[in-house]
CSV table of C-alpha atoms in Angstrom, one decimal:
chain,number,residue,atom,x,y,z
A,847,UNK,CA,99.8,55.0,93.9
A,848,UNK,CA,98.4,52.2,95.6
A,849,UNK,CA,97.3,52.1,99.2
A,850,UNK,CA,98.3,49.5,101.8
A,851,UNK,CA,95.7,46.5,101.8
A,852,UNK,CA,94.3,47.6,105.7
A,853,UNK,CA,93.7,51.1,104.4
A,854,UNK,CA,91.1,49.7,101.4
A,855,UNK,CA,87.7,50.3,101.8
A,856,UNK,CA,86.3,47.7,103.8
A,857,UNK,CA,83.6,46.3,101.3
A,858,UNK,CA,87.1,46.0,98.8
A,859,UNK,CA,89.0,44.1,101.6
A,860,UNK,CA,87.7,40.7,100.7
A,861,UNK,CA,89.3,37.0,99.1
A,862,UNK,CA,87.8,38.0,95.3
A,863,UNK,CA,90.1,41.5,95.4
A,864,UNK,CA,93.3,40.5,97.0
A,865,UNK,CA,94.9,38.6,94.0
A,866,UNK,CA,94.6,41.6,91.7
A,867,UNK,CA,95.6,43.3,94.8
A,868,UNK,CA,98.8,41.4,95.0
A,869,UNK,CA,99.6,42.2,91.3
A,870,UNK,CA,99.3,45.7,91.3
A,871,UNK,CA,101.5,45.8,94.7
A,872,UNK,CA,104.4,44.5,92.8
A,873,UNK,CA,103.8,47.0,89.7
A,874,UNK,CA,104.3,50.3,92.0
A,875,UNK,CA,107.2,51.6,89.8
A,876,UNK,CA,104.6,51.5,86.6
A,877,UNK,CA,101.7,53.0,88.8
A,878,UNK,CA,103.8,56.4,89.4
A,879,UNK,CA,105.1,56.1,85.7
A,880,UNK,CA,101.6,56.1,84.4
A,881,UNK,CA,100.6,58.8,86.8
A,882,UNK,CA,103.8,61.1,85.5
A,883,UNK,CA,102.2,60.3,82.3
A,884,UNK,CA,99.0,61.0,83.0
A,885,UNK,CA,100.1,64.3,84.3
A,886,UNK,CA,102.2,65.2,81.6
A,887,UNK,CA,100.1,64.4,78.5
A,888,UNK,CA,96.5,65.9,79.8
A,889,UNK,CA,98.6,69.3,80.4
A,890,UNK,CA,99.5,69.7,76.8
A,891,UNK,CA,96.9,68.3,75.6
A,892,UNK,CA,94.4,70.7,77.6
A,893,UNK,CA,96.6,73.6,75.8
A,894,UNK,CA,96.4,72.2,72.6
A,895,UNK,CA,92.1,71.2,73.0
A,896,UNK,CA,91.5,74.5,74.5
A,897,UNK,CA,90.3,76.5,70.8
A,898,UNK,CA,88.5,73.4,70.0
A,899,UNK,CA,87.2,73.1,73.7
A,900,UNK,CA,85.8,76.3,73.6
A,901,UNK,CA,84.0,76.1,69.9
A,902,UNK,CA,82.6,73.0,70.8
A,903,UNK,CA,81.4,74.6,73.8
A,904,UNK,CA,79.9,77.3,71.6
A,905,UNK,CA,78.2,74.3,68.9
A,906,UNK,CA,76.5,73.1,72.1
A,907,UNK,CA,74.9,76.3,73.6
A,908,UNK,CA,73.8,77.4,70.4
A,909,UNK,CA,71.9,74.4,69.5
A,910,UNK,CA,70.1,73.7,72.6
A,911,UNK,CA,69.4,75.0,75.5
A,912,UNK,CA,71.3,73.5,79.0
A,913,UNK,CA,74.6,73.8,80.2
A,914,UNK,CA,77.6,73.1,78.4
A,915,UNK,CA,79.0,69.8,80.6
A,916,UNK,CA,77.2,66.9,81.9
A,917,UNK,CA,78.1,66.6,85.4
A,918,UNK,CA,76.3,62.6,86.0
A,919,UNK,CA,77.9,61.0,89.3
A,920,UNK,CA,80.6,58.7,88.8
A,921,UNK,CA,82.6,56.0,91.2
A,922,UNK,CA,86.1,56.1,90.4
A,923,UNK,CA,89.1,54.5,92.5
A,924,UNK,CA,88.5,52.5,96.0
A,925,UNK,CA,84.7,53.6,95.6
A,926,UNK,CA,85.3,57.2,96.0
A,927,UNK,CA,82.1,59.1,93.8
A,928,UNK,CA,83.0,62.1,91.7
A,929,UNK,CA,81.1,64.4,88.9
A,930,UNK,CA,82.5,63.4,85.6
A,931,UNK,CA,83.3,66.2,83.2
A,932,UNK,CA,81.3,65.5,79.5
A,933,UNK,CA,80.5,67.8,76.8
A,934,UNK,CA,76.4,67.7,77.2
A,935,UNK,CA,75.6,65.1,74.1
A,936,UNK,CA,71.8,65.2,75.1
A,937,UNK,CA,69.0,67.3,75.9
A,938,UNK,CA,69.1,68.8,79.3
A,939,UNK,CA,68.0,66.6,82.4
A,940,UNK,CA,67.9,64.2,80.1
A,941,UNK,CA,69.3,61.1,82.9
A,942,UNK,CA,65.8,62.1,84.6
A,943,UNK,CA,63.8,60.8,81.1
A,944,UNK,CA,65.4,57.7,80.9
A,945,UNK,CA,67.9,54.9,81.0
A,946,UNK,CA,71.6,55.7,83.1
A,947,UNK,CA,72.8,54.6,79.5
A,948,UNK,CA,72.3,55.0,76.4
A,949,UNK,CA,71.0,53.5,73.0
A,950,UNK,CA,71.4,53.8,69.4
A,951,UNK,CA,69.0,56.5,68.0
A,952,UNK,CA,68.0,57.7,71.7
A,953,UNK,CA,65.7,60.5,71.2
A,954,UNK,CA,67.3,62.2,73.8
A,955,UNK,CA,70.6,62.6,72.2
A,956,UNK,CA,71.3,66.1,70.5
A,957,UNK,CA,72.0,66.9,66.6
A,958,UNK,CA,75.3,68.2,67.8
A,959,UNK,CA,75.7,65.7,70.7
A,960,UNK,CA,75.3,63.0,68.1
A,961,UNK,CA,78.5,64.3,66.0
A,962,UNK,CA,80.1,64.3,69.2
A,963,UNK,CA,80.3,60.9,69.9
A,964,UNK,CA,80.5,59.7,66.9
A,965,UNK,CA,84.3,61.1,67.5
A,966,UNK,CA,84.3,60.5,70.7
A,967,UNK,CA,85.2,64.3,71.3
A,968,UNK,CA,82.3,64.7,74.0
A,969,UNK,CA,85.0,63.5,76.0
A,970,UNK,CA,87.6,65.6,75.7
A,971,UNK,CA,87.2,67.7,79.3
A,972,UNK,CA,87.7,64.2,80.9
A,973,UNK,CA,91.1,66.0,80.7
A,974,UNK,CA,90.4,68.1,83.6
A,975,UNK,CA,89.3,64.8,85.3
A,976,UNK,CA,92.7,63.3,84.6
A,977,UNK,CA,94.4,66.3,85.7
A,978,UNK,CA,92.4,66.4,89.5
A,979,UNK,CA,93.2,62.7,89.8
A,980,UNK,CA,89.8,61.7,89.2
A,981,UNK,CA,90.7,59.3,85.8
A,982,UNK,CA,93.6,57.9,84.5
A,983,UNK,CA,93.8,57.4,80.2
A,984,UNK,CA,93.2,54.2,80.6
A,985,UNK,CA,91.3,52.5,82.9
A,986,UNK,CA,88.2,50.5,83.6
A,987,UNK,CA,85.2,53.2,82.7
A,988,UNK,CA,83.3,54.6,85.4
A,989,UNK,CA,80.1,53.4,85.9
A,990,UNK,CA,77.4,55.4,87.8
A,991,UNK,CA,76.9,54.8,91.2
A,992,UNK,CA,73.4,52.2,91.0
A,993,UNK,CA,75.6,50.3,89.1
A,994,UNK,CA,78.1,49.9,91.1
A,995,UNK,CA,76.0,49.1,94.0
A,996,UNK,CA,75.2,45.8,92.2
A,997,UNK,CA,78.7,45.0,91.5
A,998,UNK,CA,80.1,41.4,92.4
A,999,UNK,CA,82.6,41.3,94.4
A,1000,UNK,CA,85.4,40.1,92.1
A,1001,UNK,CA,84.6,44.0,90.3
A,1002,UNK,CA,85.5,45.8,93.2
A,1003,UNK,CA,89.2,44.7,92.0
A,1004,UNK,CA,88.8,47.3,89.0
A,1005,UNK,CA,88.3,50.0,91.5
A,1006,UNK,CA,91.9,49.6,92.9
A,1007,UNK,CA,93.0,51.6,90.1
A,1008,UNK,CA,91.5,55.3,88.7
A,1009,UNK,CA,88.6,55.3,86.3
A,1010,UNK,CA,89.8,55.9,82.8
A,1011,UNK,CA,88.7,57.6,79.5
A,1012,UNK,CA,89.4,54.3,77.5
A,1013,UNK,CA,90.5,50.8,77.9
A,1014,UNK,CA,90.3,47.0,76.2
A,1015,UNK,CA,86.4,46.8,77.1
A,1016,UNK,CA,85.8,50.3,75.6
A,1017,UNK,CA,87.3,49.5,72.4
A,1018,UNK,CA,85.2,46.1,72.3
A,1019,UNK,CA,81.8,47.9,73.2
A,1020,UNK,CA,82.5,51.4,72.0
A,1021,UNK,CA,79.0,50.3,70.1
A,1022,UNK,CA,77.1,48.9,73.2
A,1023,UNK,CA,74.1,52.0,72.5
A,1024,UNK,CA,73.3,49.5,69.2
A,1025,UNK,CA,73.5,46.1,71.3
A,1026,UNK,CA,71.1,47.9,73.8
A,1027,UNK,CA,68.6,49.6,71.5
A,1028,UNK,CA,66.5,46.6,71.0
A,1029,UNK,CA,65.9,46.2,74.6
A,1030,UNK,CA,62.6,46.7,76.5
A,1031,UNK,CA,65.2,47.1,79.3
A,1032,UNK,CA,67.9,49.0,79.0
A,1033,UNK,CA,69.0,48.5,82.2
A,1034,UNK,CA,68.5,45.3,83.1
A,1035,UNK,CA,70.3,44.2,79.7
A,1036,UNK,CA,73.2,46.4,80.4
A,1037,UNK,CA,73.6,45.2,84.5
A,1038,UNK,CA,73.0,41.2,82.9
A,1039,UNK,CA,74.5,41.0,79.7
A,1040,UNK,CA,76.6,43.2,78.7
A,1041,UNK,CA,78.7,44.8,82.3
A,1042,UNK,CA,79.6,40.9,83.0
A,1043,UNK,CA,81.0,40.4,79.4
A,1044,UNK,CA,82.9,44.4,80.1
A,1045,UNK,CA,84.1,43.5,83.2
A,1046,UNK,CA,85.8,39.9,81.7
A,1047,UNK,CA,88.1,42.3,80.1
A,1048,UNK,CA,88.7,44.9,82.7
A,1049,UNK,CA,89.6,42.0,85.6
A,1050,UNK,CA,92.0,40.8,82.5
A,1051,UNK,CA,93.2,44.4,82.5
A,1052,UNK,CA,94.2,44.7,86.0
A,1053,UNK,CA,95.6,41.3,86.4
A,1054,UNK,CA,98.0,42.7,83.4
A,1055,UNK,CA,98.7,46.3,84.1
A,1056,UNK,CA,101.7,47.5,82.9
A,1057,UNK,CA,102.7,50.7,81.5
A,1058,UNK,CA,103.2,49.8,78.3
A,1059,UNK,CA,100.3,47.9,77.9
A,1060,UNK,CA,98.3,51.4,78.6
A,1061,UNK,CA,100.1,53.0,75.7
A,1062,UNK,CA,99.2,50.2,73.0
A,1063,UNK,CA,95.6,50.7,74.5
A,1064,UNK,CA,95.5,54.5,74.0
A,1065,UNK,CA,96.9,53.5,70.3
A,1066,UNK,CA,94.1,50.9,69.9
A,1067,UNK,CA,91.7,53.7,70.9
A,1068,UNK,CA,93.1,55.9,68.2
A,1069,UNK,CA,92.8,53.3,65.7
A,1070,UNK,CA,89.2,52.4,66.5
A,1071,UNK,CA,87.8,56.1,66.9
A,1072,UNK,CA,88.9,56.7,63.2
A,1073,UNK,CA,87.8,53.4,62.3
């Protein structure tokens, strides 16, 4: 589940990445585990979402017009860019009005996209993501690809692992759209202030992968989203 240091990317291959590196390398046992897992719990739970899936599905076309996913461009493990799968939580084109992210009481967020994410539930076909390899439960979030183009170095460490629906940083800043929503620059807040203080916890991730550790995460989720 990991690849052999000479087969990284070559912008990864570099003296900020190869100590995580060297981590994960020795966890390879708990990298297949968490895959199996991975596997294993999005199948049933894709079975068990697909009703609510598909009246959610409904909610959205009925109360505005645009498709039913949000399809944005995402970079996920060694640097590879895929189209994440999101319930549509804002009016349609809406990344081409504004900000990559997104603040408390943005105008562009939908009456029904704002119940969404309230539960977090916008994210439920992230499942199918899961499922094609694409995202892992837990896992550094992916971040869209201008972002990562200003990355440090040392963050290139979080791509050695698959993007994931949740992790410690999430749960930290699952309210970052209120710390950005007095800023004249969204952007430039986000990219300055608040990745750096994200990614702390992500490189502290990594550098303690294990299994079990993803499992009390998921549970820390759980415990947050309900509040």
């Amino acid at each position: 589940m990991i690849r052999k240091w000479n087969d990284l990317p070559s912008f990864m291959r570099c003296e900020e990445v190869k100590p995580y590196y060297d981590i994960l390398a020795k966890r390879k046992a708990s990298l297949v585990i968490k895959r199996i897992f991975d596997v294993f719990t999005a199948s049933i739970m894709m079975v068990l979402a697909f009703i609510p899936m598909v009246i959610i599905a409904i909610w959205i076309k009925v109360d505005s017009k645009g498709p039913v996913f949000y399809r944005q461009k995402r970079v996920t493990q060694y640097g590879r860019v895929f189209r994440i799968h999101k319930f549509r939580t804002m009016v349609n084109n809406a990344d081409k009005m504004g900000t990559a992210v997104t603040v408390d009481n943005d105008v562009r967020i939908t009456s029904v996209g704002s119940k969404l994410r309230g539960m977090r539930l916008d994210e439920l076909p992230q499942l199918i993501d899961v499922l094609q390899g694409n995202m892992s439960f837990v896992g550094t979030r992916p971040e869209a690809v201008e972002y990562v183009k200003k990355y440090d170095k040392e963050y290139y460490a979080t791509l050695l692992l698959p993007a994931g629906i949740t992790s410690e940083a999430s749960i930290r800043y699952k309210d970052e759209d209120k710390l950005l929503s007095e800023a004249e620059d969204a952007d430039k807040v986000y990219m300055q202030e608040v990745l750096p203080e994200k990614m702390k916890w992500n490189l502290k991730s990594v550098k303690k992968f294990s299994f079990f550790g993803d499992i009390l995460t998921m549970l820390r989720t759980v415990t947050a989203v309900l509040g």
